[in-house]
Coordinates of C-alpha atoms in Angstrom, one line a residue:
Chain A
M1 CA -17.8 1.5 -1.8
A2 CA -21.1 1.8 0.6
E3 CA -23.8 4.1 -0.1
P4 CA -24.6 7.2 2.6
A5 CA -28.3 6.6 3.2
Q6 CA -30.1 3.4 3.8
A7 CA -32.6 3.0 6.7
G8 CA -31.5 0.3 9.4
I9 CA -33.4 -1.8 11.2
G10 CA -35.7 -1.3 14.4
Q11 CA -37.0 2.2 16.1
P12 CA -34.1 5.0 16.3
S13 CA -32.7 5.2 19.4
L14 CA -29.5 7.3 20.8
A15 CA -28.3 4.4 22.5
N16 CA -27.5 3.3 18.6
A17 CA -24.7 5.7 18.4
L18 CA -22.6 4.0 21.1
F19 CA -21.7 1.4 18.3
V20 CA -20.1 3.8 16.3
A21 CA -18.7 6.0 19.1
P22 CA -15.7 4.6 19.4
Y23 CA -14.7 5.0 16.0
M24 CA -15.8 8.3 15.7
V25 CA -13.9 9.5 18.7
L26 CA -10.7 8.2 17.0
V27 CA -11.5 9.4 13.8
T28 CA -11.8 13.4 15.2
G29 CA -9.1 12.9 17.8
L30 CA -6.5 11.3 15.3
L31 CA -7.4 12.4 11.8
F32 CA -9.8 15.4 11.7
A33 CA -7.7 17.1 14.9
P34 CA -4.3 16.6 13.4
L35 CA -5.8 17.6 10.0
A36 CA -7.1 20.7 11.4
L37 CA -4.0 21.5 13.4
G38 CA -1.8 20.6 10.2
I39 CA -4.2 23.3 8.3
W40 CA -3.7 25.8 11.1
L41 CA 0.2 24.9 11.6
A42 CA 0.7 26.0 7.6
F43 CA -0.1 29.7 8.5
Q44 CA 2.3 29.8 11.7
D45 CA 5.7 30.3 12.0
Y46 CA 6.5 27.7 14.4
D47 CA 9.5 25.3 14.6
M48 CA 10.2 22.8 17.2
L49 CA 13.5 24.7 18.0
G50 CA 12.6 28.4 18.4
G51 CA 8.9 27.6 19.3
W52 CA 5.7 29.4 18.3
A53 CA 6.1 32.8 16.7
G54 CA 2.8 33.8 15.6
G55 CA 0.8 33.3 12.4
V56 CA 2.6 34.4 9.4
G57 CA -0.7 34.5 6.8
L58 CA 0.7 32.9 3.4
E59 CA 4.7 33.5 4.1
N60 CA 5.6 29.7 4.4
F61 CA 3.8 29.0 1.1
Q62 CA 5.8 32.1 0.0
N63 CA 8.8 30.5 0.9
L64 CA 7.9 27.1 -0.5
W65 CA 7.2 28.8 -3.8
D66 CA 10.3 30.4 -3.6
D67 CA 12.1 27.3 -2.5
R68 CA 14.0 25.3 -5.6
I69 CA 14.3 22.3 -4.0
F70 CA 10.8 21.9 -3.2
R71 CA 9.7 23.0 -7.1
G72 CA 12.2 20.5 -7.6
T73 CA 10.4 17.9 -5.4
V74 CA 6.7 18.7 -6.9
R75 CA 8.4 18.1 -10.7
N76 CA 10.0 14.6 -9.5
T77 CA 6.5 13.8 -7.9
I78 CA 4.6 14.6 -11.3
K79 CA 7.1 13.1 -13.5
F80 CA 7.1 10.0 -11.3
V81 CA 3.4 10.2 -11.3
L82 CA 3.0 10.2 -15.2
M83 CA 5.7 7.4 -15.2
T84 CA 4.2 4.6 -12.9
T85 CA 0.7 5.5 -13.6
P86 CA 0.2 4.5 -17.4
A87 CA 2.8 1.4 -16.2
F88 CA 0.3 0.1 -13.7
V89 CA -2.6 0.6 -16.1
I90 CA -1.6 -1.3 -18.8
L91 CA 0.6 -3.9 -17.5
G92 CA -2.1 -4.5 -14.7
L93 CA -4.5 -4.9 -17.6
F94 CA -2.8 -6.8 -19.8
L95 CA -1.9 -9.2 -16.7
A96 CA -5.7 -9.4 -15.7
L97 CA -6.8 -10.1 -19.3
A98 CA -4.0 -13.0 -19.3
L99 CA -4.7 -14.6 -16.1
N100 CA -8.7 -14.3 -15.8
N101 CA -9.4 -18.0 -16.5
S102 CA -10.1 -20.7 -14.0
L103 CA -6.7 -22.7 -15.2
R104 CA -4.1 -23.5 -12.5
R105 CA -1.6 -21.8 -14.0
S106 CA -3.1 -18.9 -14.2
A107 CA -3.8 -19.4 -10.4
I108 CA 0.3 -19.8 -9.8
L109 CA 0.8 -16.6 -12.2
R110 CA -1.4 -14.1 -10.2
T111 CA 0.1 -15.7 -6.8
I112 CA 3.5 -14.6 -8.2
F113 CA 2.7 -11.1 -9.8
F114 CA 0.7 -10.4 -6.6
G115 CA 3.4 -11.8 -4.0
S116 CA 5.8 -8.9 -4.1
S117 CA 3.3 -6.8 -3.1
V118 CA 3.1 -8.0 0.4
L119 CA 6.6 -7.4 1.2
S120 CA 7.5 -4.2 2.8
V121 CA 8.9 -1.3 1.2
T122 CA 12.2 -2.0 3.0
I123 CA 12.8 -5.4 2.1
V124 CA 11.7 -4.6 -1.5
T125 CA 14.5 -1.7 -1.5
L126 CA 16.9 -3.8 0.0
I127 CA 16.6 -6.2 -2.9
W128 CA 16.7 -3.9 -5.5
R129 CA 19.7 -1.8 -4.3
L130 CA 21.4 -4.9 -4.6
I131 CA 20.0 -5.8 -8.1
Y132 CA 21.5 -2.3 -9.2
L133 CA 24.9 -2.3 -7.8
P134 CA 26.9 -1.4 -10.8
D135 CA 29.8 -3.7 -10.4
R136 CA 28.1 -6.8 -8.8
G137 CA 24.5 -6.6 -9.5
L138 CA 21.8 -9.3 -11.0
L139 CA 21.1 -6.1 -13.7
A140 CA 25.0 -5.6 -14.6
D141 CA 25.3 -9.6 -14.4
I142 CA 22.8 -9.9 -17.1
L143 CA 23.7 -6.7 -19.1
A144 CA 27.3 -8.2 -18.9
L145 CA 26.0 -11.6 -20.5
V146 CA 24.8 -9.6 -23.5
S147 CA 27.7 -7.9 -23.8
L148 CA 26.2 -4.4 -22.7
P149 CA 28.1 -2.2 -20.1
G150 CA 26.6 -1.5 -16.9
V151 CA 24.9 1.7 -15.9
D152 CA 25.0 2.9 -12.4
M153 CA 21.2 3.5 -12.5
V154 CA 20.7 4.9 -8.8
N155 CA 23.6 7.3 -9.3
S156 CA 22.4 8.7 -12.8
Q157 CA 20.5 11.9 -13.0
I158 CA 18.5 10.5 -15.9
W159 CA 17.8 6.5 -14.7
A160 CA 17.3 7.4 -11.2
L161 CA 13.8 8.0 -11.4
P162 CA 13.0 5.6 -13.8
A163 CA 14.7 3.0 -11.6
I164 CA 12.6 4.1 -8.4
A165 CA 10.0 3.6 -10.9
I166 CA 10.7 0.1 -12.1
V167 CA 10.6 -1.2 -8.4
T168 CA 7.6 0.3 -7.6
V169 CA 5.9 -1.2 -10.4
W170 CA 7.6 -4.4 -9.7
W171 CA 6.5 -4.0 -6.0
I172 CA 2.8 -3.4 -6.3
I173 CA 1.8 -4.3 -9.9
G174 CA -0.7 -6.9 -7.7
L175 CA -3.0 -4.1 -7.1
P176 CA -4.1 -2.9 -10.1
M177 CA -4.2 -6.2 -12.0
T178 CA -6.5 -7.5 -8.9
L179 CA -8.6 -4.4 -9.4
F180 CA -8.8 -5.2 -13.3
L181 CA -9.9 -9.3 -12.5
A182 CA -12.5 -8.1 -10.4
G183 CA -13.7 -5.4 -13.0
L184 CA -13.6 -8.3 -15.6
Q185 CA -15.3 -10.8 -13.9
Q186 CA -18.5 -8.6 -13.3
I187 CA -18.7 -8.5 -17.4
P188 CA -22.1 -10.3 -18.0
A189 CA -21.3 -13.6 -19.6
E190 CA -24.2 -13.2 -22.0
L191 CA -22.2 -10.4 -24.0
Y192 CA -18.9 -12.8 -24.8
E193 CA -21.8 -15.6 -25.7
A194 CA -23.3 -13.1 -28.1
A195 CA -20.0 -12.4 -29.5
A196 CA -19.1 -16.2 -30.1
L197 CA -22.1 -16.4 -31.7
D198 CA -21.3 -13.7 -33.9
N199 CA -17.7 -15.5 -34.5
A200 CA -16.3 -12.2 -33.6
S201 CA -12.1 -12.5 -33.1
R202 CA -10.4 -12.2 -29.9
W203 CA -9.1 -9.0 -31.1
R204 CA -12.6 -7.6 -31.8
T205 CA -14.3 -9.0 -28.6
L206 CA -11.7 -7.5 -26.5
I207 CA -12.1 -4.0 -28.2
S208 CA -15.8 -3.8 -28.6
I209 CA -16.8 -5.4 -25.4
T210 CA -14.2 -6.0 -22.8
L211 CA -12.6 -2.4 -22.7
P212 CA -15.8 -0.6 -23.0
S213 CA -17.2 -2.8 -19.8
I214 CA -14.5 -2.2 -17.6
R215 CA -14.1 1.8 -18.7
R216 CA -15.1 2.5 -15.0
T217 CA -12.5 0.1 -13.5
I218 CA -9.5 2.1 -15.7
V219 CA -11.0 5.2 -14.6
V220 CA -11.0 4.0 -10.7
V221 CA -7.5 2.2 -11.6
A222 CA -5.8 5.6 -12.8
V223 CA -7.3 7.4 -9.7
I224 CA -6.0 5.2 -7.3
E225 CA -2.4 5.2 -8.7
V226 CA -2.3 9.0 -9.4
I227 CA -3.1 9.0 -5.5
L228 CA -1.0 6.1 -4.5
Q229 CA 2.1 7.1 -6.4
F230 CA 1.6 11.0 -5.3
Q231 CA 3.1 9.4 -2.1
L232 CA 5.9 8.0 -3.2
F233 CA 8.5 8.2 0.0
G234 CA 10.2 5.0 1.1
Q235 CA 11.4 3.8 -2.3
A236 CA 13.1 7.1 -2.8
L237 CA 14.2 7.8 0.5
L238 CA 16.0 4.2 0.8
I239 CA 17.3 3.7 -3.2
T240 CA 18.7 7.2 -3.5
G241 CA 17.8 9.2 -0.5
G242 CA 16.4 11.8 -3.1
G243 CA 20.1 12.0 -5.1
P244 CA 21.8 12.3 -7.3
D245 CA 21.5 16.2 -7.2
N246 CA 17.7 16.2 -6.1
T247 CA 16.7 14.5 -9.1
T248 CA 14.8 11.8 -7.2
R249 CA 13.3 13.4 -3.9
P250 CA 9.7 13.4 -3.8
M251 CA 7.2 15.8 -2.0
V252 CA 6.8 13.6 0.9
Q253 CA 10.2 13.2 1.4
F254 CA 10.6 17.0 1.6
I255 CA 7.9 17.1 4.2
Y256 CA 10.1 14.6 5.9
E257 CA 13.3 16.5 5.8
A258 CA 11.5 19.8 6.8
G259 CA 9.0 18.2 9.6
F260 CA 11.4 15.7 11.1
R261 CA 15.0 16.9 10.4
D262 CA 14.9 20.3 10.1
L263 CA 11.8 20.4 12.7
Q264 CA 10.0 23.5 11.1
L265 CA 6.6 22.2 11.5
G266 CA 4.7 25.1 10.2
F267 CA 6.9 25.0 6.9
A268 CA 6.4 21.2 6.5
A269 CA 2.8 21.4 7.4
A270 CA 2.4 24.0 4.6
A271 CA 4.1 21.6 2.1
S272 CA 1.6 18.9 3.1
Q273 CA -1.3 21.1 2.3
V274 CA 0.2 21.5 -1.2
L275 CA 0.8 18.2 -1.7
F276 CA -3.0 16.9 -0.2
V277 CA -4.4 19.9 -2.3
L278 CA -2.6 18.6 -5.5
M279 CA -3.7 14.9 -4.9
L280 CA -7.0 16.1 -4.8
I281 CA -7.0 18.1 -7.9
A282 CA -5.5 15.1 -9.7
A283 CA -8.0 12.8 -8.5
L284 CA -11.0 14.9 -9.1
G285 CA -9.9 15.7 -12.7
Q286 CA -9.5 12.3 -13.5
F287 CA -12.9 11.4 -12.3
W288 CA -14.3 13.7 -14.1
A289 CA -12.5 13.1 -17.2
G290 CA -13.7 9.6 -17.0
R291 CA -17.3 10.8 -16.3
R292 CA -17.5 13.0 -19.1
R293 CA -16.5 9.9 -21.4
A294 CA -18.6 7.5 -19.9
Chain B
M1 CA -15.5 -17.5 -14.5
S2 CA -14.0 -18.1 -17.7
T3 CA -14.3 -15.1 -20.2
Y4 CA -12.3 -16.8 -22.8
R5 CA -12.8 -20.0 -25.1
Q6 CA -9.4 -21.8 -24.1
G7 CA -8.4 -22.1 -27.7
R8 CA -4.8 -23.0 -28.7
S9 CA -4.0 -20.8 -31.4
L10 CA -0.8 -18.9 -32.2
G11 CA -1.9 -15.8 -30.2
D12 CA -2.6 -18.1 -27.3
R13 CA 0.8 -19.4 -27.0
L14 CA 2.6 -16.4 -27.4
L15 CA 0.5 -14.5 -24.8
L16 CA 1.4 -17.2 -22.6
V17 CA 5.0 -17.3 -23.3
A18 CA 4.8 -13.5 -22.5
V19 CA 3.2 -14.0 -19.3
V20 CA 5.5 -16.7 -18.1
A21 CA 8.7 -14.4 -19.0
L22 CA 7.1 -11.7 -17.1
A23 CA 6.7 -14.0 -13.8
V24 CA 10.4 -15.0 -14.3
I25 CA 11.1 -11.4 -14.2
W26 CA 8.9 -11.2 -11.3
I27 CA 10.4 -14.1 -9.4
A28 CA 14.1 -14.1 -9.9
P29 CA 14.9 -11.2 -7.6
I30 CA 13.5 -13.1 -4.6
V31 CA 15.1 -16.4 -6.0
W32 CA 18.5 -14.1 -6.5
V33 CA 18.3 -12.4 -2.8
V34 CA 17.7 -16.3 -1.1
G35 CA 20.5 -17.7 -3.1
L36 CA 22.9 -14.7 -1.6
S37 CA 21.9 -15.0 1.6
F38 CA 23.3 -18.7 1.5
K39 CA 26.7 -17.3 0.2
P40 CA 30.0 -16.0 2.3
N41 CA 30.2 -12.2 2.6
D42 CA 34.0 -12.2 1.6
V43 CA 32.8 -14.0 -1.9
L44 CA 30.3 -11.5 -2.1
M45 CA 32.7 -8.9 -1.7
R46 CA 33.8 -9.7 -5.1
T47 CA 31.3 -11.1 -7.1
T48 CA 27.2 -11.7 -6.7
G49 CA 27.4 -14.3 -9.7
G50 CA 27.3 -17.7 -9.6
I51 CA 24.9 -18.3 -6.9
L52 CA 23.8 -22.0 -8.0
F53 CA 27.3 -22.6 -7.2
P54 CA 29.4 -23.3 -3.8
P55 CA 30.9 -22.3 -1.6
F56 CA 27.5 -21.9 0.6
T57 CA 27.1 -21.3 4.2
T58 CA 24.4 -20.9 6.6
K59 CA 26.2 -18.6 8.9
N60 CA 24.4 -15.5 7.8
Y61 CA 21.4 -17.2 9.4
A62 CA 23.6 -18.2 12.5
D63 CA 24.7 -14.8 12.9
I64 CA 21.0 -13.5 13.1
L65 CA 20.4 -15.5 15.8
A66 CA 23.4 -14.9 17.4
A67 CA 23.8 -11.0 17.5
S68 CA 21.2 -9.1 15.7
Q69 CA 18.5 -7.1 17.2
V70 CA 16.2 -8.7 14.3
F71 CA 14.5 -10.7 17.0
A72 CA 13.5 -7.7 19.3
W73 CA 12.4 -5.6 16.0
M74 CA 10.0 -8.6 14.9
L75 CA 8.6 -8.8 18.2
N76 CA 7.8 -5.3 18.3
S77 CA 6.3 -5.7 14.8
T78 CA 4.2 -8.4 16.2
I79 CA 2.8 -6.6 19.2
V80 CA 1.8 -3.7 16.8
A81 CA 0.4 -5.9 13.9
V82 CA -1.4 -8.1 16.5
G83 CA -2.9 -4.9 18.7
Q84 CA -3.6 -2.8 15.4
T85 CA -5.5 -5.7 14.0
V86 CA -7.6 -7.1 16.9
L87 CA -8.5 -3.1 17.7
T88 CA -9.9 -2.4 14.2
L89 CA -11.8 -5.4 13.7
I90 CA -13.8 -4.5 17.4
I91 CA -14.1 -1.1 16.3
A92 CA -15.0 -1.3 12.8
S93 CA -17.2 -4.1 13.1
L94 CA -19.1 -2.0 15.9
A95 CA -19.0 1.2 13.9
G96 CA -19.9 -0.6 10.8
Y97 CA -23.2 -2.1 12.3
G98 CA -23.6 0.8 14.1
F99 CA -24.3 2.3 10.3
A100 CA -25.4 -0.4 8.2
R101 CA -28.0 -1.4 10.5
T102 CA -28.9 0.8 13.5
N103 CA -31.3 4.1 13.6
F104 CA -30.0 6.8 15.7
P105 CA -30.2 10.7 14.8
G106 CA -27.2 12.2 13.0
R107 CA -26.4 8.7 11.4
S108 CA -26.4 9.8 7.9
A109 CA -24.3 13.1 8.6
L110 CA -21.8 11.2 10.7
F111 CA -21.2 8.5 7.9
V112 CA -20.6 11.1 5.4
V113 CA -17.9 12.3 7.9
V114 CA -16.3 8.8 7.8
L115 CA -16.5 8.9 4.2
A116 CA -14.5 12.2 4.0
A117 CA -12.0 10.7 5.9
L118 CA -11.1 8.5 3.2
A119 CA -9.7 11.2 1.4
V120 CA -7.0 12.4 3.8
P121 CA -3.7 10.9 3.4
E122 CA -1.5 10.1 5.9
Q123 CA 1.0 12.5 4.8
A124 CA -1.1 15.3 5.2
I125 CA -1.4 14.5 8.9
I126 CA 1.8 13.3 9.7
V127 CA 3.3 16.2 11.2
P128 CA 0.8 17.9 13.1
L129 CA 0.1 14.3 14.7
H130 CA 3.7 14.0 15.3
T131 CA 3.1 17.3 17.3
M132 CA 0.2 15.9 19.2
F133 CA 2.1 12.8 20.3
A134 CA 5.1 14.5 21.2
A135 CA 2.9 17.1 23.5
V136 CA 1.6 13.9 25.7
D137 CA 5.2 12.4 25.3
L138 CA 3.5 9.3 24.2
H139 CA 6.8 8.6 21.4
N140 CA 8.6 5.4 21.9
T141 CA 5.3 3.5 23.2
F142 CA 3.2 1.2 21.7
V143 CA 0.1 3.2 21.9
A144 CA 2.0 5.7 19.3
L145 CA 2.6 2.7 16.9
I146 CA -1.1 1.2 17.5
A147 CA -3.7 4.2 17.7
P148 CA -2.9 6.5 14.5
R149 CA -3.9 3.8 12.0
L150 CA -7.1 2.9 14.0
A151 CA -8.7 6.3 12.8
F152 CA -8.4 5.5 9.1
P153 CA -11.7 4.4 7.7
F154 CA -11.2 1.5 5.5
G155 CA -12.2 -1.1 7.6
V156 CA -15.1 0.9 8.8
L157 CA -16.5 1.0 5.3
L158 CA -16.1 -2.8 4.8
M159 CA -17.7 -3.6 7.6
T160 CA -20.9 -1.3 7.0
Q161 CA -20.8 -2.7 3.3
Y162 CA -20.6 -6.6 4.6
F163 CA -23.5 -5.7 7.2
R164 CA -25.6 -4.1 4.5
A165 CA -25.6 -7.4 2.6
I166 CA -26.6 -9.8 5.3
P167 CA -30.5 -10.6 4.8
P168 CA -32.2 -8.7 8.1
E169 CA -35.0 -10.7 8.4
I170 CA -33.1 -12.9 10.8
E171 CA -32.2 -9.6 13.0
E172 CA -35.9 -8.4 12.7
A173 CA -37.0 -11.8 14.1
A174 CA -34.9 -11.3 17.3
L175 CA -35.5 -7.7 17.9
L176 CA -39.4 -8.4 17.8
D177 CA -38.1 -11.1 20.8
R178 CA -37.0 -7.9 22.4
A179 CA -33.4 -9.2 22.6
S180 CA -31.0 -6.0 22.9
R181 CA -29.7 -4.6 20.2
L182 CA -25.8 -5.6 21.6
K183 CA -26.9 -9.1 21.8
V184 CA -28.4 -9.4 18.1
F185 CA -25.0 -8.1 17.2
W186 CA -22.8 -10.4 19.2
R187 CA -24.8 -13.8 19.1
I188 CA -26.5 -13.3 15.3
V189 CA -24.8 -10.8 13.7
L190 CA -21.3 -11.1 14.2
P191 CA -20.7 -15.0 13.5
L192 CA -22.1 -14.1 10.1
S193 CA -19.4 -11.6 9.5
I194 CA -16.4 -14.0 10.1
P195 CA -15.4 -13.7 6.1
A196 CA -15.1 -10.5 6.5
Q197 CA -13.4 -10.2 9.7
A198 CA -10.8 -12.5 8.0
T199 CA -10.5 -10.1 5.1
L200 CA -10.3 -7.1 7.1
G201 CA -7.8 -8.8 9.9
T202 CA -5.5 -10.4 7.2
Y203 CA -5.1 -6.8 5.5
T204 CA -4.7 -4.8 8.5
F205 CA -2.3 -7.1 9.9
L206 CA -0.2 -6.7 6.5
H207 CA -0.4 -3.2 6.6
A208 CA 0.5 -2.6 10.4
W209 CA 3.4 -5.0 9.7
N210 CA 4.7 -3.2 6.3
E211 CA 4.3 0.3 7.8
Y212 CA 7.4 2.3 7.1
F213 CA 6.5 6.4 7.7
W214 CA 4.7 6.7 11.0
P215 CA 6.8 4.2 12.7
L216 CA 10.0 6.1 11.2
V217 CA 9.4 9.3 12.9
S218 CA 7.4 7.7 16.1
A219 CA 9.8 4.6 17.3
T220 CA 12.9 7.0 16.9
K221 CA 15.1 4.2 19.7
P222 CA 16.3 1.4 18.3
A223 CA 14.8 -0.7 21.2
M224 CA 11.0 0.5 19.5
Y225 CA 12.1 0.1 16.1
T226 CA 9.9 -2.2 14.4
L227 CA 11.1 -5.0 12.0
T228 CA 10.4 -2.4 8.7
V229 CA 12.4 0.8 10.5
G230 CA 15.0 -1.4 11.7
L231 CA 15.9 -2.8 8.5
A232 CA 15.9 0.7 6.9
S233 CA 18.5 1.5 9.8
M234 CA 21.0 -1.2 8.4
Q235 CA 20.5 -0.2 4.7
T236 CA 23.2 3.1 5.1
N237 CA 26.7 2.4 3.4
F238 CA 25.1 -0.4 1.6
A239 CA 27.5 -0.3 -1.1
Q240 CA 30.5 -0.4 1.2
T241 CA 28.9 -3.2 3.3
E242 CA 31.2 -6.2 4.1
G243 CA 27.8 -8.0 5.1
I244 CA 25.6 -8.5 2.0
G245 CA 24.6 -12.0 2.7
F246 CA 23.8 -11.4 6.1
L247 CA 21.9 -8.1 5.1
M248 CA 20.2 -10.5 2.4
A249 CA 19.6 -13.1 5.0
Q250 CA 17.7 -10.7 6.9
A251 CA 15.8 -9.5 4.5
V252 CA 14.6 -13.6 3.8
F253 CA 14.2 -13.4 7.4
A254 CA 12.0 -10.4 7.5
G255 CA 10.0 -11.4 4.6
L256 CA 9.3 -14.9 5.3
P257 CA 6.1 -14.5 7.7
V258 CA 4.1 -12.3 5.5
L259 CA 5.0 -14.7 2.3
I260 CA 3.8 -17.3 4.5
L261 CA 0.8 -15.6 5.8
Y262 CA 0.1 -14.7 1.9
L263 CA 0.1 -17.9 0.9
F264 CA -2.3 -19.0 3.4
F265 CA -4.4 -16.2 3.1
Q266 CA -4.2 -15.0 -0.3
R267 CA -7.9 -15.0 -0.8
H268 CA -8.5 -12.9 2.1
I269 CA -6.0 -10.3 0.9
V270 CA -6.9 -10.4 -2.5
S271 CA -10.5 -9.8 -1.9
A272 CA -9.5 -7.1 0.2
V273 CA -8.1 -4.8 -2.1
A274 CA -10.6 -5.9 -4.8
G275 CA -13.8 -4.9 -2.5
G276 CA -15.0 -8.5 -2.8
P277 CA -14.1 -11.8 -3.7
V278 CA -11.8 -12.2 -7.1
K279 CA -11.9 -15.8 -8.6

C-alpha cells in the first residue's frame, strides 16, 4: 500500500491535522483502546457475572494451555489453514492464468468465480448445509448417480473439516484469483514478446517468465490467505457448530463461546491474544521466507 | 492485456474444458437453491431431486412477504450498510487527503500508526470492544452496529494512495491563489476522486451488508438483527426443518440485492480487492 513518507503540498500548518483528526479519534477509541484493554484483560480475572477479581498474571494463559478443547481449536485452525491456503493459491493461480485475456467468455467466467464471494457467510452456509444433507442433498444425489454411497460429511470426524474447507474455497476463491490477475497484468509485455521470438513453448514461458515474475504476488496471496483463514468462524459455527466431537471448532469460535456465552472476559481476551500472535508469526514467517527466496 | 497467443491447440481446449467444468461446479449450488425455493415444502421433506419438474410453487416467496421478519432485518442491514458507507467515504477521504497532500507536524508518525492498525484483526479486539459498548449501554443500537468498522484503516490507506496519484499542479495553482485548504479539497480534489469513492463505497457497503461476527454479539434483540444474523438464527434444527423451500427462498431473497449490486459494480469491487483496476 501507500508509502509512509512523501511530502505534501503547501506550508505546514497544524490546521491541516484537522483532516485526519476524525479518523485518528476513531482508530484510537475503537481500535487501539480496545486492543490495549484486551491485552490488559488477558491478565485479569474478570468475568461478567463475578465481576473483576484483580490481576492474575499468566493464569489465563496457563489455563488455556491446560484446556484440552482450546488446544484442539489451535490444532483445528492450523489444519484448516494448511488445507485451504494451498488450495487458494493453486486454484486461484490456475484460474487467473486461464482467464487472463480479453475474451468475452473469460469475462463471464471471472464473473462466476468471483460472484460467490459477495454472498454473506449465512447464505453460503445455508446453501451448503443443504448440499451436504446426507439423505437428499445435492452431493448425495450426485454420488447416487454414479452409484456411490453418500457420506454424512458434516457429522464425520474425518470429513467435517474438509467439508468446511470446500465451502470456504467455493465462497472466496475470487479474492486470490483477482490478486493473481492483477499480478499477471503487471508483467511487461516485452518479456512475452522475447519469449515468442525464441519460439518458447507455452509451458516453458509459464515456468521461466510468468511464475518468476509473479513470485511476490504468490507470497502476498499466501500471507493474505493464512491471515484470513486463521479467522475461520461463521462457516464452522453455522455448518457444524464445532462438532463432531470438537473436531471442527476453530479458535475464533472458542473466543466467541468463552467471551459471549460463558462471559469469561479475561479468559476470552487471553485466547484472542494467542490468536493474534499466531497470525502475526505466520504472516511474518511467510513474508520472511518469501523475501529470502526473492 | 492478452498475455497469451490465442491458439487453438489441444492444450487450449483442455484448459477451456477444465475451466468451464469448474464454473459449472461453482454455479450449480446457486442454481439448485434457486430451484428449490420454488418447490413445495412437503415435497422437499422427501426428496430434493427433480428440481426441473413440477410441482412448482411461489408460496415460499409469498410467505416471506406475509409473515417473516426478513423485511425488518433487510431494513436494518440497509441502514447499517448505507450509514457505514457514507461515513467511511467522508472520514477516509478527509484523512486520505490529509495524509497524501497536506503538511502538519507529526504527519509521518500518525501515518505509521494507521499502517500499524492494519495488522489488528477484528477478533483480537471484539471482546473488549463489546465490553466498552456494554459499559455505555449502546448495544442493540445502530451506533453500535455502524461505528466499530469506521476505525479500520483500509479506506484511509486506499484514499491516501489515490490522492497521491493525482497530479499536484492543479492544487498548487489554487493554493497560490490563496484558496483555503478545505476549499481546494472540496472543489478540486474530491471531484477527481469519484472513481476511488465508487470503489471504496461499493466495497464498504458489501462488507457491512455481509458482516457477521460483530452484529452477532452486539445486536442480540431480534428486532435489531441484521439480515446476516437473522438468517443465521433460523438455521437451527436445519435437518429436521419442514420449511427447506422457505429457508431457500429467504436465502435467495437475501442474496439477490448483493448479486445485483455485484453485476452492476463488479469493476469497482474487483479493483477494491486487487488494489487497482483489473482488466
